[in-house]
Amino acid sequence: MVKIQQGEGVMIVEIRGKQDQVQVKLLNYLWDNCMKLMEEKLMNLKELRIESIYVYVLLPMTVIEIRELFQMVRKEDICIAKISYLNQGSMIETVDHIGVGNFHYDHDVLILGDISPHTSLTLHHGNLYVFGKVSGDIEFLSKKSKLYAQRIEKLRIKFNDLPIQYVEWKENCILEYKTRKDKGKWQDQL
């Protein structure tokens, strides 16, 4: 176990080995310092042949922070298995890609690859983050859920009580539920 404390209550990075896995706890939120310390410690642990890492954070991470974390960890040839929020009891589950079939999730999901055109995905709660191509059918049952996608091609998407929408092509976008008084319009952002 490696435990780092810096300053007075500023940051704690705790790394615990568990066979071929590592658990990392980030308890405060000076993001750049956390990333730098994690990178140093993971480089020192290379000889342990770690395959996966579990990350526990105090506050929710932004999409940019999630990307930074994944890029940094990929350099070390390690996969992030899950990102859990210590205070909220929620987590981000990491999946390399989703193939053909029906899938259901009750929490945030981060997909590093593509979602196949013949895939049906239902999120009961949480957000969907996709670093690859998004196709197929996606249904969000929560009004608070969002889709963060790098690229969308031929996607059928349904948000809560809104009708199914067809999205032909979009890049670097966020799709989210909008209220009926906005006539069911979606927000589309970079």
XYZ file of N, CA, C and O in Angstrom:
760
model
N 0.846 -1.177 0.000
C 0.000 0.000 0.000
C 0.891 1.239 0.000
O 1.888 1.294 0.699
N 0.546 2.206 -0.806
C 1.257 3.479 -0.859
C 0.276 4.547 -0.418
O -0.833 4.623 -0.938
N 0.646 5.358 0.518
C -0.251 6.416 0.995
C 0.513 7.733 0.925
O 1.618 7.831 1.429
N -0.073 8.733 0.298
C 0.580 10.023 0.137
C -0.305 11.078 0.774
O -1.501 11.109 0.525
N 0.271 11.925 1.589
C -0.476 13.057 2.118
C 0.311 14.311 1.778
O 1.524 14.338 1.915
N -0.389 15.327 1.345
C 0.276 16.556 0.946
C -0.463 17.734 1.565
O -1.655 17.905 1.342
N 0.230 18.541 2.303
C -0.390 19.713 2.920
C -1.400 19.312 3.972
O -1.504 18.165 4.371
N -2.149 20.284 4.435
C -3.134 20.031 5.481
C -4.490 19.762 4.853
O -5.177 20.658 4.393
N -4.878 18.499 4.782
C -6.176 18.130 4.212
C -6.320 18.443 2.738
O -7.421 18.532 2.244
N -5.197 18.620 2.034
C -5.287 19.003 0.630
C -5.551 17.796 -0.257
O -6.431 17.809 -1.085
N -4.790 16.723 -0.051
C -4.961 15.596 -0.950
C -4.407 14.332 -0.324
O -3.382 14.346 0.324
N -5.105 13.231 -0.549
C -4.587 11.924 -0.168
C -4.752 11.021 -1.379
O -5.838 10.923 -1.934
N -3.677 10.402 -1.817
C -3.752 9.401 -2.867
C -3.339 8.096 -2.225
O -2.243 7.969 -1.711
N -4.220 7.128 -2.205
C -3.935 5.850 -1.579
C -3.986 4.778 -2.661
O -4.981 4.657 -3.367
N -2.904 4.036 -2.831
C -2.854 2.983 -3.839
C -2.664 1.666 -3.120
O -1.711 1.495 -2.378
N -3.570 0.728 -3.337
C -3.484 -0.578 -2.696
C -3.398 -1.646 -3.765
O -4.233 -1.700 -4.661
N -2.429 -2.521 -3.656
C -2.330 -3.643 -4.580
C -3.254 -4.766 -4.140
O -3.420 -5.017 -2.967
N -3.871 -5.435 -5.092
C -4.755 -6.558 -4.781
C -4.563 -7.557 -5.915
O -5.266 -7.514 -6.906
N -3.553 -8.403 -5.796
C -3.117 -9.320 -6.847
C -2.787 -8.530 -8.104
O -1.810 -7.799 -8.114
N -3.591 -8.663 -9.157
C -3.291 -7.939 -10.396
C -4.122 -6.662 -10.517
O -4.311 -6.135 -11.585
N -4.648 -6.158 -9.399
C -5.473 -4.957 -9.404
C -4.900 -3.928 -8.439
O -4.189 -4.268 -7.513
N -5.240 -2.686 -8.674
C -4.835 -1.613 -7.772
C -6.069 -0.782 -7.455
O -6.897 -0.537 -8.321
N -6.199 -0.367 -6.215
C -7.270 0.541 -5.832
C -6.634 1.897 -5.540
O -5.652 1.973 -4.831
N -7.213 2.944 -6.103
C -6.691 4.296 -5.901
C -7.792 5.144 -5.301
O -8.907 5.165 -5.804
N -7.478 5.839 -4.218
C -8.459 6.701 -3.565
C -7.967 8.143 -3.675
O -6.866 8.450 -3.245
N -8.769 9.012 -4.278
C -8.433 10.437 -4.382
C -9.414 11.183 -3.487
O -10.595 11.266 -3.787
N -8.928 11.700 -2.366
C -9.844 12.251 -1.371
C -10.042 13.758 -1.427
O -10.915 14.267 -0.788
N -9.228 14.457 -2.131
C -9.508 15.872 -2.334
C -9.179 16.250 -3.749
O -8.632 15.468 -4.497
N -9.443 17.471 -4.116
C -9.607 17.718 -5.520
C -8.706 18.779 -6.129
O -9.193 19.648 -6.805
N -7.425 18.659 -5.914
C -6.475 19.433 -6.715
C -6.082 18.504 -7.855
O -5.140 17.731 -7.753
N -6.845 18.544 -8.914
C -6.789 17.521 -9.951
C -5.390 17.336 -10.534
O -4.915 16.202 -10.684
N -4.714 18.417 -10.897
C -3.393 18.299 -11.520
C -2.412 17.594 -10.594
O -1.629 16.753 -11.020
N -2.454 17.929 -9.312
C -1.568 17.265 -8.347
C -1.903 15.785 -8.209
O -1.011 14.939 -8.127
N -3.192 15.461 -8.168
C -3.604 14.056 -8.073
C -3.085 13.270 -9.261
O -2.537 12.176 -9.111
N -3.243 13.822 -10.458
C -2.815 13.122 -11.668
C -1.304 12.916 -11.669
O -0.807 11.846 -12.000
N -0.579 13.954 -11.282
C 0.884 13.869 -11.266
C 1.362 12.799 -10.273
O 2.212 11.968 -10.597
N 0.805 12.812 -9.077
C 1.190 11.827 -8.069
C 0.791 10.411 -8.473
O 1.544 9.457 -8.275
N -0.386 10.270 -9.073
C -0.801 8.937 -9.520
C 0.141 8.407 -10.579
O 0.536 7.239 -10.554
N 0.508 9.252 -11.522
C 1.406 8.823 -12.600
C 2.750 8.374 -12.037
O 3.273 7.328 -12.411
N 3.292 9.143 -11.100
C 4.567 8.775 -10.478
C 4.455 7.426 -9.779
O 5.329 6.565 -9.920
N 3.391 7.242 -9.013
C 3.252 6.008 -8.246
C 2.993 4.805 -9.143
O 3.504 3.720 -8.897
N 2.187 4.987 -10.188
C 1.926 3.873 -11.093
C 3.188 3.460 -11.850
O 3.407 2.277 -12.101
N 4.034 4.425 -12.214
C 5.296 4.093 -12.885
C 6.182 3.268 -11.960
O 6.853 2.334 -12.391
N 6.163 3.577 -10.673
C 6.956 2.820 -9.706
C 6.425 1.402 -9.500
O 7.133 0.534 -9.006
N 5.170 1.175 -9.855
C 4.551 -0.130 -9.637
C 4.534 -0.998 -10.902
O 3.921 -2.053 -10.922
N 5.225 -0.567 -11.973
C 5.202 -1.293 -13.247
C 5.575 -2.762 -13.111
O 4.973 -3.628 -13.730
N 6.593 -3.031 -12.309
C 7.075 -4.412 -12.193
C 6.045 -5.354 -11.562
O 6.188 -6.565 -11.617
N 4.980 -4.822 -10.976
C 3.952 -5.665 -10.376
C 2.975 -6.233 -11.418
O 2.119 -7.037 -11.086
N 3.109 -5.808 -12.657
C 2.235 -6.264 -13.755
C 0.758 -6.085 -13.418
O -0.039 -7.016 -13.489
N 0.403 -4.894 -13.051
C -0.982 -4.572 -12.693
C -1.822 -4.516 -13.962
O -1.428 -3.916 -14.946
N -2.977 -5.168 -13.942
C -3.848 -5.188 -15.115
C -4.996 -4.202 -15.010
O -5.446 -3.662 -15.999
N -5.528 -3.999 -13.799
C -6.673 -3.107 -13.671
C -6.541 -2.222 -12.446
O -5.803 -2.531 -11.519
N -7.258 -1.117 -12.495
C -7.196 -0.134 -11.421
C -8.620 0.290 -11.068
O -9.471 0.415 -11.941
N -8.907 0.432 -9.784
C -10.192 0.927 -9.294
C -9.936 2.303 -8.706
O -9.061 2.460 -7.865
N -10.680 3.304 -9.143
C -10.457 4.675 -8.712
C -11.646 5.133 -7.871
O -12.794 4.994 -8.294
N -11.366 5.655 -6.693
C -12.402 6.189 -5.798
C -12.155 7.679 -5.642
O -11.067 8.079 -5.253
N -13.142 8.497 -5.955
C -12.962 9.945 -5.879
C -14.025 10.549 -4.969
O -15.106 9.995 -4.794
N -13.681 11.694 -4.394
C -14.586 12.376 -3.479
C -15.691 13.111 -4.231
O -16.852 13.063 -3.862
N -15.325 13.792 -5.307
C -16.284 14.590 -6.075
C -16.439 14.023 -7.482
O -15.512 13.402 -7.992
N -17.588 14.231 -8.124
C -17.760 13.763 -9.504
C -16.700 14.366 -10.426
O -16.274 15.503 -10.253
N -16.278 13.584 -11.394
C -15.262 14.020 -12.346
C -15.932 14.553 -13.604
O -16.983 14.071 -14.008
N -15.293 15.529 -14.231
C -15.791 16.024 -15.512
C -15.347 15.068 -16.608
O -14.464 14.224 -16.403
N -15.931 15.206 -17.791
C -15.555 14.356 -18.925
C -14.077 14.556 -19.258
O -13.362 13.606 -19.567
N -13.604 15.784 -19.169
C -12.191 16.079 -19.464
C -11.289 15.357 -18.463
O -10.280 14.755 -18.838
N -11.648 15.376 -17.190
C -10.853 14.694 -16.167
C -10.853 13.186 -16.379
O -9.828 12.527 -16.217
N -12.002 12.646 -16.764
C -12.080 11.208 -17.039
C -11.154 10.853 -18.194
O -10.398 9.892 -18.132
N -11.181 11.649 -19.260
C -10.290 11.397 -20.404
C -8.825 11.462 -19.990
O -8.025 10.616 -20.386
N -8.470 12.487 -19.232
C -7.075 12.622 -18.764
C -6.652 11.401 -17.967
O -5.549 10.878 -18.151
N -7.533 10.958 -17.076
C -7.221 9.802 -16.250
C -7.012 8.558 -17.116
O -6.049 7.815 -16.934
N -7.894 8.339 -18.086
C -7.763 7.166 -18.943
C -6.514 7.231 -19.808
O -5.835 6.220 -20.002
N -6.184 8.411 -20.331
C -4.979 8.544 -21.149
C -3.730 8.274 -20.321
O -2.811 7.583 -20.763
N -3.699 8.790 -19.107
C -2.542 8.592 -18.245
C -2.375 7.112 -17.883
O -1.285 6.558 -17.946
N -3.464 6.458 -17.557
C -3.403 5.060 -17.148
C -3.076 4.153 -18.332
O -2.327 3.190 -18.201
N -3.588 4.477 -19.514
C -3.287 3.673 -20.714
C -1.796 3.653 -21.020
O -1.289 2.662 -21.521
N -1.111 4.768 -20.752
C 0.341 4.820 -20.981
C 1.054 3.717 -20.217
O 2.074 3.219 -20.643
N 0.509 3.355 -19.067
C 1.121 2.336 -18.214
C 0.577 0.941 -18.518
O 0.862 0.003 -17.808
N -0.232 0.822 -19.581
C -0.815 -0.470 -19.972
C -1.732 -1.050 -18.898
O -1.719 -2.251 -18.630
N -2.497 -0.189 -18.266
C -3.417 -0.606 -17.210
C -4.829 -0.198 -17.636
O -5.026 0.830 -18.256
N -5.803 -0.998 -17.285
C -7.203 -0.706 -17.592
C -7.886 -0.188 -16.327
O -7.609 -0.674 -15.234
N -8.770 0.798 -16.455
C -9.558 1.252 -15.303
C -10.828 0.407 -15.261
O -11.612 0.402 -16.197
N -10.998 -0.329 -14.187
C -12.153 -1.221 -14.063
C -13.394 -0.438 -13.656
O -14.457 -0.608 -14.229
N -13.268 0.418 -12.650
C -14.419 1.192 -12.188
C -13.945 2.494 -11.570
O -12.872 2.564 -11.000
N -14.800 3.513 -11.671
C -14.587 4.770 -10.957
C -15.785 4.915 -10.025
O -16.925 4.942 -10.481
N -15.546 4.971 -8.735
C -16.640 5.085 -7.765
C -16.533 6.407 -7.013
O -15.433 6.855 -6.701
N -17.673 6.999 -6.711
C -17.713 8.223 -5.930
C -17.938 7.849 -4.474
O -18.929 7.205 -4.143
N -17.030 8.250 -3.613
C -17.074 7.846 -2.210
C -18.338 8.313 -1.498
O -18.908 7.599 -0.696
N -18.810 9.514 -1.781
C -19.942 10.074 -1.046
C -21.298 9.701 -1.629
O -22.295 9.769 -0.957
N -21.345 9.340 -2.893
C -22.637 9.187 -3.537
C -23.071 7.749 -3.702
O -24.201 7.489 -4.054
N -22.178 6.810 -3.506
C -22.532 5.420 -3.686
C -22.752 5.047 -5.144
O -23.258 3.990 -5.455
N -22.387 5.931 -6.053
C -22.540 5.629 -7.469
C -21.178 5.246 -8.038
O -20.169 5.357 -7.367
N -21.180 4.776 -9.274
C -19.906 4.429 -9.865
C -19.980 4.558 -11.372
O -21.046 4.607 -11.955
N -18.816 4.630 -11.978
C -18.702 4.557 -13.426
C -18.102 3.199 -13.726
O -17.006 2.888 -13.269
N -18.811 2.393 -14.479
C -18.260 1.105 -14.894
C -17.599 1.285 -16.248
O -18.156 1.920 -17.139
N -16.426 0.728 -16.407
C -15.676 0.857 -17.642
C -15.830 -0.402 -18.485
O -15.680 -1.505 -17.992
N -16.117 -0.202 -19.766
C -16.281 -1.312 -20.697
C -15.453 -0.988 -21.939
O -15.491 0.137 -22.428
N -14.693 -1.976 -22.451
C -13.891 -1.732 -23.654
C -14.768 -1.416 -24.854
O -14.543 -0.456 -25.568
N -15.749 -2.246 -25.120
C -16.720 -2.007 -26.188
C -17.968 -2.833 -25.879
O -17.933 -3.736 -25.068
N -19.059 -2.488 -26.541
C -20.300 -3.242 -26.327
C -20.685 -3.863 -27.656
O -20.837 -3.166 -28.657
N -20.828 -5.166 -27.668
C -21.174 -5.892 -28.887
C -22.673 -5.994 -29.070
O -23.447 -5.247 -28.494
N -23.079 -6.964 -29.847
C -24.489 -7.185 -30.168
C -25.214 -7.745 -28.941
O -24.686 -8.582 -28.224
N -26.437 -7.250 -28.693
C -27.234 -7.761 -27.579
C -27.998 -6.667 -26.869
O -27.978 -5.502 -27.273
N -28.679 -7.059 -25.789
C -29.424 -6.126 -24.939
C -28.685 -5.977 -23.619
O -28.390 -6.971 -22.965
N -28.420 -4.733 -23.215
C -27.664 -4.477 -21.996
C -28.424 -3.474 -21.133
O -29.012 -2.524 -21.645
N -28.379 -3.677 -19.801
C -29.044 -2.794 -18.844
C -28.025 -2.356 -17.798
O -27.251 -3.176 -17.296
N -28.039 -1.060 -17.457
C -27.133 -0.527 -16.439
C -27.916 0.369 -15.489
O -28.846 1.059 -15.899
N -27.503 0.374 -14.217
C -28.136 1.211 -13.189
C -27.221 2.336 -12.731
O -27.473 2.964 -11.715
N -26.130 2.587 -13.435
C -25.137 3.572 -13.002
C -24.411 4.118 -14.234
O -24.694 3.705 -15.357
N -23.497 5.044 -14.018
C -22.716 5.612 -15.117
C -21.900 4.518 -15.796
O -21.365 3.627 -15.137
N -21.791 4.624 -17.127
C -20.997 3.664 -17.897
C -20.080 4.442 -18.826
O -20.518 5.375 -19.503
N -18.819 4.056 -18.857
C -17.858 4.650 -19.773
C -17.414 3.561 -20.742
O -16.930 2.513 -20.321
N -17.610 3.786 -22.029
C -17.253 2.806 -23.052
C -16.073 3.361 -23.833
O -16.157 4.439 -24.426
N -14.970 2.637 -23.822
C -13.748 3.095 -24.460
C -13.795 2.909 -25.970
O -13.151 3.637 -26.703
N -14.549 1.931 -26.436
C -14.627 1.655 -27.867
C -15.977 2.046 -28.429
O -16.557 3.067 -28.062
N -16.494 1.186 -29.324
C -17.732 1.470 -30.040
C -18.926 0.746 -29.432
O -18.770 -0.243 -28.731
N -20.123 1.250 -29.767
C -21.370 0.537 -29.501
C -21.869 0.060 -30.854
O -22.089 0.860 -31.761
N -22.053 -1.231 -30.989
C -22.439 -1.865 -32.253
C -23.819 -1.391 -32.727
O -24.692 -1.112 -31.917
N -24.037 -1.348 -34.062
C -25.351 -0.936 -34.595
C -26.497 -1.870 -34.192
O -27.645 -1.474 -34.222
N -26.193 -3.104 -33.814
C -27.235 -4.074 -33.460
C -27.326 -4.254 -31.942
O -27.649 -5.330 -31.458
N -27.066 -3.187 -31.233
C -27.054 -3.227 -29.767
C -28.207 -2.405 -29.220
O -28.512 -1.325 -29.725
N -28.810 -2.908 -28.166
C -29.839 -2.178 -27.444
C -29.326 -1.966 -26.021
O -28.997 -2.922 -25.333
N -29.263 -0.711 -25.604
C -28.708 -0.373 -24.296
C -29.739 0.437 -23.512
O -30.289 1.402 -24.043
N -30.016 0.043 -22.280
C -30.952 0.773 -21.419
C -30.223 1.222 -20.161
O -29.621 0.399 -19.479
N -30.261 2.517 -19.872
C -29.687 3.052 -18.639
C -30.832 3.482 -17.738
O -31.592 4.386 -18.081
N -30.953 2.839 -16.585
C -32.008 3.170 -15.630
C -31.659 4.450 -14.875
O -32.532 5.236 -14.545
N -30.377 4.640 -14.572
C -29.855 5.851 -13.932
C -28.464 6.068 -14.500
O -27.832 5.146 -14.982
N -27.969 7.268 -14.383
C -26.592 7.530 -14.750
C -26.413 8.013 -16.175
O -27.350 8.070 -16.966
N -25.175 8.367 -16.471
C -24.791 8.902 -17.766
C -24.029 7.851 -18.563
O -23.463 6.925 -17.998
N -23.974 8.071 -19.868
C -23.222 7.198 -20.758
C -22.139 8.034 -21.428
O -22.448 9.045 -22.061
N -20.881 7.636 -21.256
C -19.732 8.304 -21.860
C -19.137 7.352 -22.885
O -18.781 6.229 -22.542
N -19.035 7.771 -24.147
C -18.519 6.882 -25.188
C -17.374 7.577 -25.914
O -17.560 8.644 -26.497
N -16.184 6.945 -25.885
C -15.011 7.497 -26.571
C -14.928 7.017 -28.014
O -14.114 7.486 -28.775
N -15.763 6.056 -28.406
C -15.775 5.545 -29.775
C -17.024 5.996 -30.502
O -17.595 7.046 -30.234
N -17.491 5.145 -31.429
C -18.676 5.436 -32.234
C -19.921 4.879 -31.542
O -19.905 3.771 -31.028
N -21.005 5.656 -31.544
C -22.270 5.247 -30.932
C -23.277 4.957 -32.044
O -23.558 5.818 -32.866
N -23.804 3.729 -32.055
C -24.855 3.319 -32.986
C -25.864 2.489 -32.197
O -25.696 2.281 -31.006
N -26.885 1.979 -32.888
C -27.842 1.096 -32.231
C -28.988 1.846 -31.583
O -29.373 2.923 -32.016
N -29.543 1.245 -30.518
C -30.678 1.813 -29.779
C -30.263 2.074 -28.339
O -29.760 1.172 -27.670
N -30.508 3.296 -27.863
C -30.202 3.635 -26.474
C -31.444 4.266 -25.857
O -32.056 5.163 -26.448
N -31.784 3.785 -24.654
C -32.912 4.352 -23.930
C -32.459 4.769 -22.536
O -31.850 3.983 -21.814
N -32.740 6.030 -22.180
C -32.450 6.551 -20.851
C -33.781 6.653 -20.106
O -34.690 7.334 -20.565
N -33.896 5.998 -18.959
C -35.142 6.039 -18.199
C -35.184 7.199 -17.211
O -36.241 7.551 -16.719
N -34.035 7.807 -16.938
C -33.972 8.938 -16.014
C -33.911 10.252 -16.800
O -33.219 10.346 -17.805
N -34.610 11.248 -16.310
C -34.578 12.563 -16.957
C -33.239 13.270 -16.762
O -32.919 14.209 -17.467
N -32.448 12.825 -15.778
C -31.175 13.482 -15.488
C -30.009 12.897 -16.283
O -28.916 13.430 -16.267
N -30.222 11.798 -16.971
C -29.156 11.118 -17.703
C -28.751 11.899 -18.950
O -29.562 12.606 -19.549
N -27.475 11.723 -19.334
C -26.945 12.364 -20.536
C -26.089 11.375 -21.303
O -25.513 10.458 -20.725
N -25.994 11.609 -22.608
C -25.081 10.861 -23.462
C -23.964 11.800 -23.884
O -24.224 12.833 -24.493
N -22.730 11.447 -23.533
C -21.540 12.178 -23.967
C -20.882 11.306 -25.030
O -20.448 10.195 -24.722
N -20.829 11.781 -26.262
C -20.331 10.929 -27.342
C -19.291 11.659 -28.182
O -19.451 12.835 -28.487
N -18.262 10.914 -28.570
C -17.281 11.461 -29.481
C -17.828 11.463 -30.902
O -17.614 12.393 -31.650
N -18.561 10.389 -31.268
C -19.141 10.327 -32.604
C -20.409 9.486 -32.571
O -20.451 8.425 -31.959
N -21.449 9.980 -33.244
C -22.711 9.254 -33.351
C -22.970 8.975 -34.827
O -22.843 9.869 -35.658
N -23.326 7.721 -35.124
C -23.716 7.346 -36.483
C -24.955 6.466 -36.403
O -24.919 5.404 -35.799
N -26.038 6.905 -36.996
C -27.270 6.111 -37.085
C -27.701 5.553 -35.738
O -27.715 4.363 -35.503
N -28.063 6.457 -34.854
C -28.476 6.109 -33.493
C -29.956 6.399 -33.306
O -30.439 7.462 -33.687
N -30.662 5.449 -32.697
C -32.037 5.673 -32.248
C -31.951 5.843 -30.744
O -31.444 4.975 -30.048
N -32.461 6.985 -30.247
C -32.316 7.294 -28.825
C -33.649 7.742 -28.249
O -34.422 8.440 -28.916
N -33.892 7.324 -27.019
C -35.148 7.693 -26.332
C -34.797 8.167 -24.932
O -34.079 7.500 -24.204
N -35.294 9.337 -24.588
C -35.132 9.897 -23.248
C -36.473 9.871 -22.531
O -37.421 10.536 -22.960
N -36.568 9.092 -21.465
C -37.730 9.047 -20.592
C -39.029 9.003 -21.381
O -39.285 8.041 -22.081
N -39.868 10.046 -21.283
C -41.183 10.029 -21.926
C -41.183 10.682 -23.306
O -42.234 10.814 -23.924
N -40.027 11.079 -23.819
C -39.962 11.662 -25.157
C -40.041 10.548 -26.206
O -39.645 9.416 -25.942
N -40.520 10.865 -27.398
C -40.544 9.838 -28.447
C -39.120 9.489 -28.900
O -38.177 10.249 -28.669
N -38.989 8.369 -29.558
C -37.684 7.940 -30.086
C -37.222 8.946 -31.133
O -38.001 9.384 -31.983
N -35.964 9.315 -31.046
C -35.356 10.244 -31.995
C -34.295 9.498 -32.794
O -33.634 8.595 -32.266
N -34.102 9.892 -34.038
C -33.072 9.289 -34.871
C -31.983 10.333 -35.106
O -32.256 11.452 -35.526
N -30.752 9.967 -34.807
C -29.618 10.868 -35.019
C -28.718 10.237 -36.075
O -28.148 9.168 -35.856
N -28.612 10.884 -37.210
C -27.830 10.351 -38.337
C -26.329 10.481 -38.086
O -25.586 9.521 -38.238
N -25.882 11.691 -37.708
C -24.444 11.928 -37.557
C -24.197 13.121 -36.643
O -24.785 14.172 -36.824
N -23.334 12.972 -35.667
C -22.909 14.079 -34.797
C -21.524 13.742 -34.285
O -21.176 12.580 -34.135
N -20.755 14.767 -33.969
C -19.441 14.575 -33.359
C -19.322 15.430 -32.112
O -19.865 16.532 -32.061
N -18.597 14.911 -31.099
C -18.318 15.637 -29.851
C -19.567 16.342 -29.322
O -19.650 17.557 -29.311
N -20.542 15.570 -28.897
C -21.807 16.179 -28.475
C -22.283 15.627 -27.136
O -21.808 14.595 -26.659
N -23.206 16.363 -26.561
C -23.897 15.943 -25.348
C -25.384 15.970 -25.678
O -25.915 17.000 -26.087
N -26.050 14.834 -25.508
C -27.489 14.779 -25.717
C -28.145 14.574 -24.364
O -27.723 13.723 -23.579
N -29.174 15.361 -24.079
C -29.839 15.271 -22.782
C -31.332 15.528 -22.925
O -31.793 16.075 -23.923
N -32.063 15.148 -21.900
C -33.508 15.339 -21.829
C -33.841 16.825 -21.691
O -33.177 17.547 -20.961
N -34.845 17.257 -22.407
C -35.377 18.606 -22.226
C -36.862 18.502 -21.909
O -37.540 17.598 -22.381
N -37.386 19.452 -21.153
C -38.779 19.382 -20.710
C -39.756 19.563 -21.863
O -39.408 20.105 -22.906
N -40.991 19.135 -21.632
C -42.040 19.231 -22.650
C -42.300 20.684 -23.063
O -42.621 20.952 -24.191
N -42.180 21.618 -22.129
C -42.467 23.010 -22.507
C -41.436 23.540 -23.502
O -41.669 24.499 -24.189
N -40.275 22.856 -23.603
C -39.294 23.192 -24.635
C -39.569 22.384 -25.906
O -38.758 22.333 -26.806
N -40.730 21.735 -25.940
C -41.184 20.923 -27.065
C -40.238 19.758 -27.342
O -40.018 19.381 -28.488
N -39.671 19.212 -26.279
C -38.855 18.028 -26.436
C -37.554 18.237 -27.198
O -37.003 17.307 -27.733
N -37.079 19.466 -27.261
C -35.839 19.728 -28.000
C -34.651 19.275 -27.198
O -34.668 19.266 -25.981
N -33.599 18.951 -27.870
C -32.392 18.470 -27.241
C -31.341 19.545 -27.249
O -31.337 20.426 -28.073
N -30.443 19.448 -26.304
C -29.311 20.368 -26.271
C -28.151 19.672 -26.949
O -27.907 18.499 -26.750
N -27.450 20.397 -27.752
C -26.371 19.841 -28.544
C -25.161 20.759 -28.360
O -25.221 21.908 -28.718
N -24.108 20.258 -27.715
C -22.967 21.108 -27.369
C -21.662 20.425 -27.723
O -21.598 19.219 -27.819
N -20.627 21.235 -27.855
C -19.274 20.682 -27.987
C -18.703 20.457 -26.625
O -18.960 21.149 -25.703
